[in-house]
XYZ file of N, CA and C in Angstrom:
717
model
N 30.349 -32.731 -14.310
C 30.256 -32.700 -12.838
C 30.706 -31.329 -12.315
N 29.895 -30.765 -11.422
C 30.224 -29.436 -10.889
C 31.288 -29.562 -9.820
N 32.312 -28.742 -9.969
C 33.389 -28.763 -8.986
C 32.900 -28.167 -7.670
N 33.443 -28.642 -6.547
C 33.023 -28.132 -5.228
C 33.119 -26.619 -5.117
N 34.187 -26.064 -5.679
C 34.378 -24.610 -5.582
C 33.278 -23.882 -6.345
N 32.948 -24.403 -7.542
C 31.884 -23.796 -8.346
C 30.543 -23.903 -7.630
N 30.317 -25.046 -7.007
C 29.076 -25.279 -6.263
C 28.931 -24.267 -5.123
N 30.030 -24.027 -4.420
C 30.006 -23.069 -3.297
C 29.702 -21.660 -3.794
N 30.316 -21.299 -4.944
C 30.088 -19.961 -5.511
C 28.622 -19.790 -5.891
N 28.045 -20.829 -6.530
C 26.638 -20.774 -6.929
C 25.738 -20.640 -5.702
N 26.058 -21.427 -4.660
C 25.273 -21.381 -3.423
C 25.321 -20.000 -2.783
N 26.513 -19.394 -2.769
C 26.659 -18.054 -2.191
C 25.873 -17.019 -2.987
N 25.875 -17.169 -4.318
C 25.126 -16.243 -5.171
C 23.624 -16.364 -4.921
N 23.161 -17.601 -4.738
C 21.740 -17.819 -4.451
C 21.359 -17.187 -3.115
N 22.208 -17.408 -2.104
C 21.948 -16.832 -0.772
C 21.929 -15.310 -0.836
N 22.904 -14.744 -1.576
C 22.971 -13.286 -1.717
C 21.724 -12.754 -2.408
N 21.255 -13.484 -3.425
C 20.056 -13.071 -4.145
C 18.822 -13.097 -3.257
N 18.707 -14.159 -2.458
C 17.577 -14.263 -1.539
C 17.608 -13.155 -0.488
N 18.790 -12.833 0.007
C 18.939 -11.775 1.005
C 18.543 -10.423 0.411
N 18.970 -10.194 -0.840
C 18.642 -8.927 -1.510
C 17.133 -8.816 -1.713
N 16.510 -9.925 -2.165
C 15.068 -9.912 -2.389
C 14.325 -9.641 -1.087
N 14.774 -10.263 0.005
C 14.120 -10.067 1.301
C 14.261 -8.626 1.778
N 15.449 -8.057 1.585
C 15.681 -6.686 2.049
C 14.865 -5.674 1.252
N 14.612 -5.988 -0.017
C 13.843 -5.080 -0.861
C 12.346 -5.197 -0.587
N 11.897 -6.403 -0.205
C 10.468 -6.627 -0.011
C 10.018 -6.387 1.424
N 10.951 -6.443 2.383
C 10.597 -6.259 3.792
C 10.278 -4.797 4.074
N 9.358 -4.531 5.014
C 9.044 -3.145 5.366
C 10.262 -2.447 5.956
N 10.313 -1.118 5.767
C 11.461 -0.365 6.240
C 11.604 -0.432 7.752
N 12.795 -0.506 8.229
C 13.064 -0.566 9.657
C 12.830 0.804 10.272
N 12.209 0.822 11.452
C 11.922 2.081 12.128
C 13.218 2.761 12.532
N 13.336 4.043 12.170
C 14.537 4.820 12.460
C 14.243 5.735 13.649
N 14.627 5.297 14.836
C 14.332 6.055 16.053
C 15.017 7.409 16.052
N 16.261 7.450 15.617
C 17.012 8.705 15.616
C 16.329 9.751 14.740
N 15.909 9.348 13.545
C 15.225 10.275 12.638
C 13.873 10.691 13.221
N 13.195 9.748 13.861
C 11.897 10.012 14.482
C 12.023 11.101 15.550
N 13.021 10.963 16.410
C 13.213 11.935 17.484
C 13.667 13.284 16.951
N 14.466 13.257 15.907
C 14.925 14.513 15.301
C 13.737 15.287 14.717
N 12.843 14.579 14.044
C 11.653 15.224 13.479
C 10.752 15.758 14.595
N 10.671 14.999 15.677
C 9.834 15.428 16.801
C 10.393 16.695 17.441
N 11.690 16.755 17.611
C 12.315 17.953 18.172
C 12.130 19.150 17.252
N 12.167 18.905 15.952
C 11.920 19.977 14.983
C 10.497 20.498 15.127
N 9.545 19.575 15.302
C 8.149 19.969 15.499
C 8.001 20.832 16.747
N 8.625 20.439 17.839
C 8.534 21.220 19.076
C 9.110 22.619 18.878
N 10.193 22.706 18.135
C 10.796 24.013 17.852
C 9.852 24.873 17.023
N 9.202 24.270 16.038
C 8.250 25.003 15.198
C 7.084 25.532 16.023
N 6.593 24.717 16.936
C 5.487 25.145 17.799
C 5.931 26.300 18.699
N 7.140 26.216 19.223
C 7.676 27.287 20.066
C 7.782 28.591 19.292
N 8.294 28.517 18.080
C 8.431 29.719 17.249
C 7.064 30.322 16.927
N 6.102 29.464 16.626
C 4.761 29.958 16.317
C 4.133 30.611 17.542
N 4.298 29.987 18.699
C 3.769 30.565 19.936
C 4.417 31.917 20.226
N 5.727 32.011 20.044
C 6.437 33.271 20.293
C 5.954 34.369 19.353
N 5.694 34.004 18.103
C 5.187 34.970 17.128
C 3.795 35.456 17.528
N 2.950 34.517 17.942
C 1.603 34.881 18.385
C 1.657 35.737 19.647
N 2.585 35.434 20.542
C 2.715 36.202 21.780
C 3.097 37.650 21.486
N 4.030 37.834 20.589
C 4.448 39.194 20.230
C 3.296 39.982 19.616
N 2.511 39.311 18.793
C 1.346 39.964 18.191
C 0.302 40.279 19.255
N 0.109 39.342 20.176
C -0.887 39.498 21.239
C -0.570 40.707 22.116
N 0.681 40.901 22.441
C 1.083 41.998 23.322
C 0.772 43.367 22.724
N 0.759 43.453 21.408
C 0.532 44.729 20.735
C -0.900 44.873 20.220
N -1.727 43.870 20.465
C -3.068 43.845 19.887
C -4.093 44.557 20.767
N -5.202 44.943 20.142
C -6.324 45.522 20.876
C -7.099 44.401 21.572
N -8.075 44.773 22.370
C -8.860 43.778 23.104
C -9.569 42.820 22.153
N -10.175 43.361 21.122
C -10.885 42.524 20.143
C -9.904 41.627 19.401
N -8.765 42.184 19.034
C -7.745 41.397 18.331
C -7.198 40.281 19.222
N -7.079 40.555 20.502
C -6.592 39.532 21.433
C -7.574 38.365 21.534
N -8.855 38.682 21.539
C -9.865 37.624 21.575
C -9.755 36.726 20.346
N -9.512 37.348 19.201
C -9.355 36.582 17.963
C -8.094 35.723 18.005
N -7.029 36.255 18.611
C -5.775 35.505 18.717
C -5.920 34.303 19.649
N -6.685 34.473 20.718
C -6.931 33.350 21.631
C -7.711 32.259 20.903
N -8.720 32.654 20.142
C -9.507 31.684 19.379
C -8.634 30.961 18.359
N -7.770 31.718 17.693
C -6.843 31.108 16.731
C -5.906 30.130 17.440
N -5.445 30.507 18.616
C -4.531 29.648 19.378
C -5.210 28.350 19.801
N -6.490 28.436 20.145
C -7.233 27.227 20.509
C -7.251 26.239 19.347
N -7.526 26.752 18.159
C -7.547 25.904 16.964
C -6.159 25.369 16.645
N -5.160 26.228 16.784
C -3.777 25.823 16.503
C -3.322 24.726 17.462
N -3.686 24.859 18.723
C -3.286 23.862 19.719
C -3.975 22.521 19.484
N -5.237 22.558 19.070
C -5.907 21.287 18.790
C -5.213 20.554 17.646
N -4.884 21.298 16.595
C -4.187 20.681 15.464
C -2.801 20.203 15.873
N -2.086 21.020 16.644
C -0.721 20.667 17.051
C -0.701 19.417 17.922
N -1.646 19.327 18.842
C -1.706 18.154 19.713
C -2.276 16.941 18.978
N -3.483 17.107 18.460
C -4.197 15.970 17.894
C -3.616 15.395 16.626
N -3.090 16.258 15.763
C -2.635 15.796 14.454
C -1.115 15.759 14.301
N -0.401 16.337 15.240
C 1.060 16.386 15.095
C 1.800 15.724 16.266
N 1.562 16.187 17.480
C 2.297 15.642 18.624
C 1.863 14.216 18.954
N 0.570 13.992 19.108
C 0.098 12.653 19.485
C 0.615 11.548 18.559
N 0.538 11.726 17.235
C 0.978 10.636 16.346
C 2.413 10.177 16.576
N 3.289 11.080 16.980
C 4.676 10.674 17.247
C 4.750 9.678 18.407
N 3.764 9.711 19.273
C 3.796 8.864 20.466
C 3.142 7.501 20.263
N 2.398 7.335 19.188
C 1.719 6.058 18.988
C 2.743 4.927 18.956
N 2.480 3.892 19.728
C 3.395 2.753 19.774
C 4.392 2.808 20.918
N 4.508 3.955 21.592
C 5.396 4.046 22.758
C 4.871 3.112 23.848
N 5.740 2.313 24.406
C 5.315 1.302 25.370
C 4.833 1.911 26.690
N 3.811 1.268 27.255
C 3.265 1.691 28.540
C 3.994 1.016 29.696
N 4.143 1.751 30.779
C 4.591 1.183 32.049
C 3.987 2.033 33.153
N 3.598 1.397 34.241
C 3.004 2.123 35.363
C 3.941 3.207 35.882
N 5.253 2.954 35.788
C 6.246 3.908 36.294
C 7.010 4.602 35.166
N 6.505 4.517 33.939
C 7.207 5.102 32.796
C 7.163 6.618 32.781
N 8.317 7.242 32.537
C 8.392 8.713 32.557
C 9.137 9.283 31.352
N 9.318 8.506 30.298
C 10.114 8.980 29.176
C 9.570 10.287 28.599
N 10.462 11.106 28.089
C 10.056 12.334 27.401
C 10.319 12.214 25.905
N 10.694 11.009 25.469
C 11.012 10.766 24.060
C 10.059 9.739 23.459
N 9.247 10.124 22.484
C 8.300 9.185 21.893
C 8.985 8.003 21.223
N 8.469 6.802 21.478
C 8.952 5.531 20.956
C 10.271 5.090 21.584
N 10.752 5.838 22.579
C 11.975 5.463 23.289
C 11.655 5.389 24.780
N 11.822 4.236 25.375
C 11.464 4.074 26.774
C 9.975 3.818 26.936
N 9.493 3.982 28.159
C 8.094 3.694 28.477
C 7.450 4.897 29.149
N 6.114 4.943 29.075
C 5.419 6.090 29.657
C 4.096 5.667 30.282
N 3.833 6.200 31.468
C 2.568 5.953 32.162
C 1.502 6.896 31.618
N 0.247 6.604 31.940
C -0.851 7.386 31.365
C -0.787 8.862 31.759
N -0.523 9.137 33.040
C -0.460 10.527 33.485
C 0.695 11.284 32.866
N 1.815 10.607 32.736
C 2.988 11.245 32.124
C 2.772 11.497 30.640
N 2.004 10.635 29.986
C 1.692 10.888 28.575
C 0.917 12.193 28.437
N -0.041 12.415 29.325
C -0.838 13.640 29.284
C 0.027 14.867 29.547
N 0.786 14.850 30.630
C 1.546 16.047 31.003
C 2.737 16.301 30.077
N 3.353 15.237 29.583
C 4.522 15.406 28.712
C 4.126 15.992 27.369
N 3.044 15.495 26.786
C 2.616 16.024 25.490
C 2.153 17.474 25.619
N 1.525 17.813 26.727
C 1.119 19.205 26.936
C 2.338 20.107 27.106
N 3.322 19.620 27.826
C 4.556 20.388 27.984
C 5.231 20.594 26.630
N 5.257 19.571 25.816
C 5.891 19.666 24.504
C 5.102 20.557 23.543
N 3.816 20.748 23.833
C 3.008 21.666 23.027
C 3.238 23.112 23.437
N 3.983 23.312 24.526
C 4.339 24.663 24.933
C 3.747 25.129 26.243
N 2.939 24.281 26.902
C 2.398 24.670 28.202
C 3.501 24.571 29.254
N 3.619 25.628 30.046
C 4.669 25.679 31.060
C 4.147 25.020 32.338
N 4.457 23.737 32.493
C 3.975 22.997 33.655
C 5.029 21.997 34.120
N 4.878 21.558 35.352
C 5.756 20.541 35.918
C 5.162 19.181 35.577
N 5.717 18.540 34.581
C 5.118 17.291 34.096
C 5.212 16.175 35.133
N 6.203 16.225 35.993
C 6.362 15.194 37.019
C 5.299 15.331 38.107
N 5.188 16.523 38.666
C 4.233 16.737 39.752
C 2.804 16.468 39.294
N 2.429 17.045 38.153
C 1.048 16.931 37.689
C 0.696 15.496 37.309
N 1.651 14.780 36.737
C 1.397 13.398 36.319
C 1.115 12.481 37.501
N 1.601 12.851 38.666
C 1.447 12.004 39.850
C 0.137 12.263 40.595
N -0.650 13.215 40.091
C -1.921 13.535 40.734
C -3.044 12.651 40.185
N -4.135 12.582 40.929
C -5.316 11.866 40.445
C -5.837 12.549 39.186
N -6.501 11.784 38.346
C -7.017 12.334 37.089
C -7.925 13.535 37.340
N -8.754 13.459 38.373
C -9.669 14.564 38.672
C -8.913 15.836 39.030
N -7.769 15.694 39.680
C -6.944 16.851 40.043
C -6.337 17.473 38.789
N -5.845 16.636 37.889
C -5.283 17.126 36.625
C -6.336 17.907 35.854
N -7.535 17.352 35.791
C -8.619 17.982 35.035
C -9.023 19.312 35.665
N -9.163 19.348 36.977
C -9.538 20.590 37.655
C -8.450 21.650 37.529
N -7.214 21.212 37.434
C -6.093 22.149 37.309
C -6.058 22.778 35.912
N -6.441 22.023 34.892
C -6.260 22.475 33.516
C -7.539 22.917 32.808
N -8.666 22.416 33.238
C -9.919 22.676 32.521
C -10.802 23.681 33.262
N -11.568 24.414 32.502
C -12.491 25.381 33.082
C -13.576 24.649 33.866
N -13.906 25.187 35.030
C -14.815 24.493 35.945
C -16.140 24.127 35.298
N -16.715 25.060 34.517
C -18.038 24.784 33.948
C -17.995 23.830 32.758
N -16.783 23.388 32.384
C -16.678 22.412 31.289
C -16.472 20.994 31.818
N -16.376 20.858 33.144
C -16.081 19.548 33.744
C -17.383 18.804 34.054
N -17.431 17.570 33.629
C -18.615 16.733 33.826
C -18.202 15.412 34.465
N -18.945 14.997 35.485
C -18.708 13.710 36.142
C -19.886 12.782 35.875
N -19.571 11.569 35.446
C -20.598 10.571 35.134
C -20.238 9.278 35.855
N -21.174 8.734 36.605
C -20.902 7.523 37.374
C -21.635 6.301 36.866
N -21.683 5.275 37.701
C -22.444 4.049 37.433
C -21.998 3.301 36.179
N -20.716 3.410 35.832
C -20.207 2.659 34.681
C -21.034 2.927 33.420
N -21.514 4.185 33.300
C -22.411 4.523 32.185
C -21.619 5.114 31.018
N -20.895 4.243 30.302
C -20.082 4.693 29.170
C -20.954 5.277 28.064
N -22.146 4.734 27.914
C -23.062 5.232 26.879
C -23.443 6.687 27.148
N -23.653 7.009 28.420
C -23.984 8.389 28.789
C -22.800 9.312 28.512
N -21.582 8.824 28.758
C -20.382 9.612 28.464
C -20.297 9.930 26.983
N -20.478 8.928 26.139
C -20.395 9.128 24.691
C -21.489 10.081 24.220
N -22.689 9.913 24.751
C -23.800 10.804 24.389
C -23.479 12.244 24.764
N -22.913 12.426 25.951
C -22.531 13.765 26.404
C -21.482 14.372 25.477
N -20.444 13.610 25.156
C -19.359 14.123 24.315
C -19.842 14.450 22.907
N -20.788 13.704 22.414
C -21.322 13.972 21.072
C -22.035 15.312 20.997
N -22.483 15.808 22.140
C -23.173 17.097 22.182
C -22.211 18.266 22.391
N -20.953 17.955 22.661
C -19.958 18.992 22.932
C -19.277 19.444 21.636
N -18.680 20.631 21.649
C -17.976 21.114 20.453
C -16.686 20.342 20.206
N -16.177 20.446 18.993
C -14.881 19.846 18.684
C -13.824 20.423 19.621
N -12.836 19.617 19.952
C -11.774 20.094 20.834
C -10.980 18.946 21.418
N -10.068 19.308 22.321
C -9.279 18.329 23.065
C -9.813 18.282 24.495
N -10.176 17.106 24.933
C -10.709 16.906 26.280
C -9.761 16.006 27.073
N -9.743 16.175 28.381
C -9.029 15.230 29.244
C -10.080 14.351 29.905
N -9.870 13.045 29.816
C -10.812 12.086 30.385
C -10.154 11.303 31.512
N -10.746 11.382 32.689
C -10.264 10.618 33.829
C -11.166 9.425 34.091
N -10.559 8.274 34.338
C -11.295 7.047 34.637
C -10.970 6.612 36.068
N -11.342 5.392 36.431
C -11.086 4.911 37.797
C -9.630 5.110 38.209
N -8.725 4.577 37.404
C -7.284 4.658 37.704
C -6.504 4.990 36.440
N -7.069 5.834 35.596
C -6.457 6.074 34.285
C -6.817 7.477 33.816
N -6.017 7.999 32.893
C -6.290 9.316 32.323
C -5.755 9.369 30.898
N -6.435 10.114 30.059
C -6.000 10.256 28.671
C -6.732 11.419 28.023
N -6.588 11.518 26.717
C -7.232 12.588 25.961
C -8.386 12.037 25.128
N -9.396 12.855 24.971
C -10.410 12.633 23.939
C -10.241 13.757 22.932
N -10.084 13.406 21.669
C -10.133 14.444 20.641
C -11.432 14.292 19.875
N -12.185 15.381 19.829
C -13.383 15.410 18.994
C -13.068 16.283 17.791
N -13.076 15.682 16.634
C -12.773 16.395 15.390
C -13.791 15.987 14.336
N -14.486 16.988 13.832
C -15.538 16.751 12.837
C -16.540 15.705 13.333
N -16.834 15.782 14.611
C -17.827 14.895 15.202
C -17.309 13.540 15.636
N -16.104 13.192 15.237
C -15.537 11.881 15.568
C -14.847 11.941 16.926
N -15.071 10.921 17.753
C -14.496 10.868 19.100
C -13.417 9.799 19.179
N -12.181 10.224 19.446
C -11.066 9.291 19.604
C -10.477 9.416 21.003
N -10.092 8.284 21.550
C -9.440 8.231 22.862
C -7.955 8.004 22.627
N -7.123 8.953 23.071
C -5.673 8.856 22.903
C -5.072 8.726 24.294
N -4.368 7.621 24.540
C -3.883 7.364 25.899
C -2.772 6.326 25.887
N -2.016 6.294 26.969
C -1.023 5.239 27.157
C -1.746 4.087 27.838
N -2.095 3.092 27.049
C -3.015 2.051 27.486
C -2.341 0.955 28.300
N -2.937 0.651 29.442
C -2.441 -0.433 30.289
C -3.087 -1.768 29.913
N -4.017 -1.761 28.971
C -4.721 -2.982 28.580
C -3.781 -3.880 27.786
N -4.332 -4.825 27.055
C -3.507 -5.788 26.315
C -2.562 -5.115 25.323
N -2.913 -3.915 24.871
C -2.062 -3.210 23.904
C -0.785 -2.690 24.565
N -0.913 -2.230 25.803
C 0.231 -1.786 26.611
C 1.146 -0.817 25.852
N 0.540 0.161 25.249
C 1.287 1.172 24.509
C 0.371 2.366 24.243
N 0.950 3.450 23.741
C 0.143 4.626 23.402
C -0.667 4.314 22.147
N -1.967 4.533 22.237
C -2.850 4.226 21.116
C -3.844 5.358 20.894
N -4.388 5.355 19.701
C -5.540 6.200 19.369
C -6.628 5.250 18.896
N -7.760 5.286 19.561
C -8.827 4.348 19.231
C -10.178 5.048 19.340
N -11.172 4.579 18.594
C -12.511 5.156 18.722
C -12.994 5.031 20.166
N -13.447 6.115 20.730
C -13.862 6.102 22.138
C -14.965 5.082 22.391
N -15.848 4.936 21.445
C -16.985 4.033 21.624
C -16.559 2.572 21.692
N -15.368 2.252 21.148
C -14.884 0.867 21.127
C -13.843 0.568 22.202
N -13.535 1.544 23.046
C -12.453 1.380 24.012
C -12.885 0.539 25.214
N -12.220 -0.586 25.413
C -12.493 -1.422 26.588
C -12.086 -0.718 27.877
N -11.033 0.093 27.782
C -10.571 0.828 28.967
C -11.664 1.778 29.453
N -12.338 2.433 28.514
C -13.442 3.326 28.883
C -14.624 2.527 29.422
N -15.015 1.496 28.716
C -16.215 0.738 29.109
C -16.050 0.016 30.445
N -14.807 -0.255 30.840
C -14.567 -0.972 32.098
C -14.489 -0.058 33.318
N -14.537 1.239 33.107
C -14.428 2.178 34.227
C -15.792 2.398 34.881
N -15.782 2.608 36.182
C -17.048 2.837 36.896
C -17.401 4.321 36.972
N -16.413 5.191 36.724
C -16.654 6.630 36.809
C -15.867 7.352 35.719
N -16.419 8.489 35.283
C -15.780 9.293 34.243
C -15.790 10.757 34.670
N -14.651 11.399 34.546
C -14.552 12.840 34.751
C -13.924 13.400 33.486
N -14.612 14.323 32.832
C -14.123 14.842 31.558
C -14.201 16.364 31.554
N -13.168 16.997 30.999
C -13.137 18.448 30.917
C -12.588 18.903 29.586
N -13.095 20.019 29.093
C -12.654 20.575 27.815
C -11.390 21.403 28.041
N -10.257 20.870 27.612
C -8.963 21.503 27.865
C -8.854 22.880 27.226
N -9.095 22.962 25.938
C -8.815 24.189 25.195
C -9.936 25.218 25.277
N -11.058 24.850 25.894
C -12.107 25.841 26.136
C -11.714 26.775 27.274
N -10.665 26.402 27.992
C -10.165 27.221 29.094
C -9.313 28.355 28.518
N -9.940 29.501 28.292
C -9.242 30.631 27.676
C -8.076 31.112 28.537
N -8.236 31.022 29.848
C -7.145 31.429 30.740
C -5.916 30.558 30.501
N -6.127 29.258 30.355
C -5.028 28.330 30.089
C -4.361 28.650 28.759
N -5.160 28.939 27.748
C -4.618 29.256 26.420
C -3.826 30.559 26.468
N -4.300 31.529 27.245
C -3.552 32.778 27.412
C -2.225 32.517 28.123
N -2.245 31.629 29.099
C -0.998 31.259 29.777
C -0.019 30.631 28.783
N -0.538 29.832 27.875
C 0.302 29.245 26.820
C 0.901 30.346 25.944
N 0.061 31.285 25.546
C 0.512 32.395 24.703
C 1.613 33.206 25.377
N 1.419 33.486 26.649
C 2.323 34.379 27.370
C 3.429 33.642 28.123
N 3.493 32.327 27.954
C 4.527 31.491 28.587
C 4.475 31.597 30.112
N 3.255 31.635 30.638
C 3.079 31.682 32.086
C 2.961 30.271 32.647
N 3.415 30.102 33.867
C 3.351 28.799 34.512
C 1.909 28.419 34.820
N 1.556 27.206 34.456
C 0.195 26.707 34.679
C 0.042 26.277 36.139
């Protein structure tokens, strides 16, 4: 007959074993502190790279400056699309969200656009710009001849138009929403702080986005095709 004390010891060992097995098999817990530290490191790296490019730009010839602007356009697309945006995926959406820390707090669609651009090194007032209509944001940041307006809830026409455009980062304004389109190697993704059922920052194929298909109007502009804006980034001038 097993003594009560022995029974308790065996039971505790079984519980401890089950807890250990669960902890080893369960997915790792998200480390917010480490996430933010890595994000701050990324922002510092982008700042250092921009400063290095700026110093080179100031001493460069006209032809060399044109090449540096082109290089900066490519660098900014990679920095935004492949580095900054991913840190924000999963950050919760709120109509009044203004967080500047990815995955901590909540962020509205306009603030997602202006905050990520600020963190990429653009000198702008993220509060003021985020509170403007999407069309105002686009006109402020994008070159006039790159801006296209499409009405009548014609999402198919929007996708067709974007497929004909060069790779890059675009700002897309909808009825009451704004976000980014990244075109990379022909693929179109919509990156935005979604107010839909997901209610968080997401990256999704533009063609499958309910938020896009439900809008009655579209205003889209090519952000990085604006050489003046890229030069302002290089020279740390206020946008």
